């Protein structure tokens, strides 16, 4: 380790003593504080945080880069909320769309046999409750008993529980009984209460988002966590967001992966905000990897970032590429994501990973290895 610290001292010409001390801490496997996280965002060079993140990435996941074979189902874009960054939702009785349960089950039946996961995220429909979505889970399981169902953000779950008039613990148990296997990380946005009111005022509060994930973890249902970054937040807001996740993970260990989601500005009411640079994206991945020492995986969501940035991110702390997806999501293409029709063959995914000098590993939804090069 002394060697790496020496290299940092000799190659990072502009490094401050503070950043040097934080780097030493990271390389000695010590947890960094919120203030130290902010210092890295403000003062550290991309190459330095990249190197530190890569050290941790390789310690946790070696040279592996995980992906899975999944299908995205979006039940509806009808939504009661008014998130300013959303390019996707419609109000009921306008020109929104909604699939019926049989239509969604048919989509799953039609999916290639090798798909191991269905990811279900959509708008918060005013009339649908936990029993409606529970039926969907049950029918999908009937059609494809082996498929892992990763479904509904905490914000969707919050509404479906309220709609059914039951408590959170009852809801978590019910979802488990219906066959829910895990939940995705969406709806977290940014936890700072003032900003949350500014950009998505009607959405479940930050405390509620965390409470729902905790209840599900306690029921044995793991989840992911996201952050929406690159809009009106500061570095301190990002560090605070990750700190609340790190604290919850210390208590439950129920998070699988952290997924930074870059704000895309097309077709929404925050379009006047310029999107952040690729340097900022890479720095954000790297600092997330450094700060979230109790998360095993950092995911780059390629349909949003584009294949090239996702590939580059594999050298900045990222070890997970998400899934092959099959052109089945509209959430990001409407917001101007890099992939307008996201789909990738397994071979293409593996080659992108190999080209970044990593080993492609097909995983299931809880990171058991299915196959590797
Ligand atoms: O919460 C909406 C984001 C999220 C925009 O767990 C936007 O594996 C950027 O849950 N620019 C939902 N982001 C997506 C989600 C997800 C995605 C991928 C993987 C996983 C996982 C979960 O999409 C929302 C919101 O933060 N979003 N609009 C936008 N304009
Ligand atoms: Fe609804 Fe989700 Fe869009 Fe917010 S981001 S308006 S909760 S679909």
PDB file of C-alpha atoms in Angstrom, residues 206-310:
ATOM      1  CA  UNK A 206     -37.098  10.754   1.840  1.00  0.00           C
ATOM      2  CA  UNK A 207     -37.831   9.293   5.270  1.00  0.00           C
ATOM      3  CA  UNK A 208     -40.691   7.278   3.791  1.00  0.00           C
ATOM      4  CA  UNK A 209     -38.514   6.002   0.898  1.00  0.00           C
ATOM      5  CA  UNK A 210     -35.939   4.781   3.415  1.00  0.00           C
ATOM      6  CA  UNK A 211     -38.613   3.349   5.733  1.00  0.00           C
ATOM      7  CA  UNK A 212     -40.121   1.315   2.874  1.00  0.00           C
ATOM      8  CA  UNK A 213     -36.750  -0.135   1.862  1.00  0.00           C
ATOM      9  CA  UNK A 214     -36.038  -0.971   5.500  1.00  0.00           C
ATOM     10  CA  UNK A 215     -39.391  -2.744   5.919  1.00  0.00           C
ATOM     11  CA  UNK A 216     -38.784  -4.780   2.763  1.00  0.00           C
ATOM     12  CA  UNK A 217     -35.231  -5.658   3.807  1.00  0.00           C
ATOM     13  CA  UNK A 218     -36.623  -6.850   7.131  1.00  0.00           C
ATOM     14  CA  UNK A 219     -39.055  -9.053   5.196  1.00  0.00           C
ATOM     15  CA  UNK A 220     -36.096 -10.547   3.287  1.00  0.00           C
ATOM     16  CA  UNK A 221     -36.721  -8.582   0.101  1.00  0.00           C
ATOM     17  CA  UNK A 222     -33.496  -6.919  -1.132  1.00  0.00           C
ATOM     18  CA  UNK A 223     -33.408  -3.722  -3.159  1.00  0.00           C
ATOM     19  CA  UNK A 224     -31.274  -1.260  -5.074  1.00  0.00           C
ATOM     20  CA  UNK A 225     -30.789   2.446  -4.456  1.00  0.00           C
ATOM     21  CA  UNK A 226     -30.435   5.331  -6.890  1.00  0.00           C
ATOM     22  CA  UNK A 227     -29.565   9.011  -6.856  1.00  0.00           C
ATOM     23  CA  UNK A 228     -30.745  11.497  -9.454  1.00  0.00           C
ATOM     24  CA  UNK A 229     -27.774  13.828  -9.897  1.00  0.00           C
ATOM     25  CA  UNK A 230     -26.707  16.649 -12.169  1.00  0.00           C
ATOM     26  CA  UNK A 231     -29.621  19.070 -11.726  1.00  0.00           C
ATOM     27  CA  UNK A 232     -29.907  21.621  -8.898  1.00  0.00           C
ATOM     28  CA  UNK A 233     -28.091  19.692  -6.184  1.00  0.00           C
ATOM     29  CA  UNK A 234     -24.689  20.483  -4.690  1.00  0.00           C
ATOM     30  CA  UNK A 235     -21.916  18.045  -3.773  1.00  0.00           C
ATOM     31  CA  UNK A 236     -23.046  18.300  -0.147  1.00  0.00           C
ATOM     32  CA  UNK A 237     -26.511  17.084  -1.184  1.00  0.00           C
ATOM     33  CA  UNK A 238     -25.001  14.078  -2.983  1.00  0.00           C
ATOM     34  CA  UNK A 239     -22.854  13.208   0.043  1.00  0.00           C
ATOM     35  CA  UNK A 240     -25.851  13.555   2.377  1.00  0.00           C
ATOM     36  CA  UNK A 241     -27.924  11.310   0.096  1.00  0.00           C
ATOM     37  CA  UNK A 242     -25.305   8.584   0.044  1.00  0.00           C
ATOM     38  CA  UNK A 243     -24.792   8.898   3.784  1.00  0.00           C
ATOM     39  CA  UNK A 244     -28.464   8.161   4.490  1.00  0.00           C
ATOM     40  CA  UNK A 245     -28.148   5.054   2.287  1.00  0.00           C
ATOM     41  CA  UNK A 246     -24.921   3.967   3.961  1.00  0.00           C
ATOM     42  CA  UNK A 247     -26.553   4.273   7.395  1.00  0.00           C
ATOM     43  CA  UNK A 248     -29.519   2.142   6.339  1.00  0.00           C
ATOM     44  CA  UNK A 249     -27.231  -0.425   4.740  1.00  0.00           C
ATOM     45  CA  UNK A 250     -25.295  -0.644   8.039  1.00  0.00           C
ATOM     46  CA  UNK A 251     -28.558  -1.624   9.735  1.00  0.00           C
ATOM     47  CA  UNK A 252     -30.038  -4.053   7.184  1.00  0.00           C
ATOM     48  CA  UNK A 253     -27.449  -5.064   4.561  1.00  0.00           C
ATOM     49  CA  UNK A 254     -30.410  -5.292   2.168  1.00  0.00           C
ATOM     50  CA  UNK A 255     -29.102  -3.164  -0.718  1.00  0.00           C
ATOM     51  CA  UNK A 256     -27.528  -4.953  -3.651  1.00  0.00           C
ATOM     52  CA  UNK A 257     -26.409  -2.087  -5.876  1.00  0.00           C
ATOM     53  CA  UNK A 258     -26.173   1.684  -6.027  1.00  0.00           C
ATOM     54  CA  UNK A 259     -27.131   3.257  -9.356  1.00  0.00           C
ATOM     55  CA  UNK A 260     -26.297   6.904 -10.047  1.00  0.00           C
ATOM     56  CA  UNK A 261     -28.848   8.258 -12.567  1.00  0.00           C
ATOM     57  CA  UNK A 262     -27.733  11.306 -14.495  1.00  0.00           C
ATOM     58  CA  UNK A 263     -30.453  13.908 -15.001  1.00  0.00           C
ATOM     59  CA  UNK A 264     -31.435  14.047 -18.680  1.00  0.00           C
ATOM     60  CA  UNK A 265     -33.085  17.271 -19.695  1.00  0.00           C
ATOM     61  CA  UNK A 266     -35.220  16.691 -22.801  1.00  0.00           C
ATOM     62  CA  UNK A 267     -39.013  17.113 -22.722  1.00  0.00           C
ATOM     63  CA  UNK A 268     -39.385  18.052 -19.080  1.00  0.00           C
ATOM     64  CA  UNK A 269     -39.892  21.223 -17.057  1.00  0.00           C
ATOM     65  CA  UNK A 270     -36.217  21.326 -16.045  1.00  0.00           C
ATOM     66  CA  UNK A 271     -35.006  21.450 -19.655  1.00  0.00           C
ATOM     67  CA  UNK A 272     -33.237  24.765 -19.083  1.00  0.00           C
ATOM     68  CA  UNK A 273     -30.695  23.012 -16.839  1.00  0.00           C
ATOM     69  CA  UNK A 274     -27.607  21.922 -18.789  1.00  0.00           C
ATOM     70  CA  UNK A 275     -26.616  18.285 -18.435  1.00  0.00           C
ATOM     71  CA  UNK A 276     -23.352  17.675 -16.565  1.00  0.00           C
ATOM     72  CA  UNK A 277     -20.150  16.584 -18.324  1.00  0.00           C
ATOM     73  CA  UNK A 278     -18.745  13.082 -18.708  1.00  0.00           C
ATOM     74  CA  UNK A 279     -15.959  14.058 -16.270  1.00  0.00           C
ATOM     75  CA  UNK A 280     -18.627  14.782 -13.682  1.00  0.00           C
ATOM     76  CA  UNK A 281     -20.313  11.438 -14.402  1.00  0.00           C
ATOM     77  CA  UNK A 282     -17.091   9.482 -13.943  1.00  0.00           C
ATOM     78  CA  UNK A 283     -16.160  11.410 -10.822  1.00  0.00           C
ATOM     79  CA  UNK A 284     -19.582  10.686  -9.405  1.00  0.00           C
ATOM     80  CA  UNK A 285     -19.306   6.950 -10.047  1.00  0.00           C
ATOM     81  CA  UNK A 286     -15.850   6.883  -8.504  1.00  0.00           C
ATOM     82  CA  UNK A 287     -16.776   8.840  -5.373  1.00  0.00           C
ATOM     83  CA  UNK A 288     -19.897   6.711  -4.888  1.00  0.00           C
ATOM     84  CA  UNK A 289     -17.642   3.626  -5.013  1.00  0.00           C
ATOM     85  CA  UNK A 290     -15.297   5.161  -2.442  1.00  0.00           C
ATOM     86  CA  UNK A 291     -17.987   6.419  -0.061  1.00  0.00           C
ATOM     87  CA  UNK A 292     -20.422   3.490  -0.111  1.00  0.00           C
ATOM     88  CA  UNK A 293     -18.048   0.996   1.447  1.00  0.00           C
ATOM     89  CA  UNK A 294     -20.912  -1.284   2.497  1.00  0.00           C
ATOM     90  CA  UNK A 295     -22.460  -1.610  -0.982  1.00  0.00           C
ATOM     91  CA  UNK A 296     -21.114  -4.533  -2.981  1.00  0.00           C
ATOM     92  CA  UNK A 297     -22.036  -3.202  -6.409  1.00  0.00           C
ATOM     93  CA  UNK A 298     -22.119   0.062  -8.350  1.00  0.00           C
ATOM     94  CA  UNK A 299     -24.205  -0.102 -11.493  1.00  0.00           C
ATOM     95  CA  UNK A 300     -23.980   1.982 -14.634  1.00  0.00           C
ATOM     96  CA  UNK A 301     -27.337   1.967 -16.342  1.00  0.00           C
ATOM     97  CA  UNK A 302     -26.282   1.874 -20.005  1.00  0.00           C
ATOM     98  CA  UNK A 303     -29.691   2.630 -21.622  1.00  0.00           C
ATOM     99  CA  UNK A 304     -29.406   6.013 -19.927  1.00  0.00           C
ATOM    100  CA  UNK A 305     -25.681   6.737 -20.156  1.00  0.00           C
ATOM    101  CA  UNK A 306     -25.043   5.147 -23.524  1.00  0.00           C
ATOM    102  CA  UNK A 307     -22.836   2.138 -24.078  1.00  0.00           C
ATOM    103  CA  UNK A 308     -19.537   4.036 -24.276  1.00  0.00           C
ATOM    104  CA  UNK A 309     -19.847   5.918 -20.999  1.00  0.00           C
ATOM    105  CA  UNK A 310     -21.008   2.758 -19.254  1.00  0.00           C
TER     106      UNK A 310
END
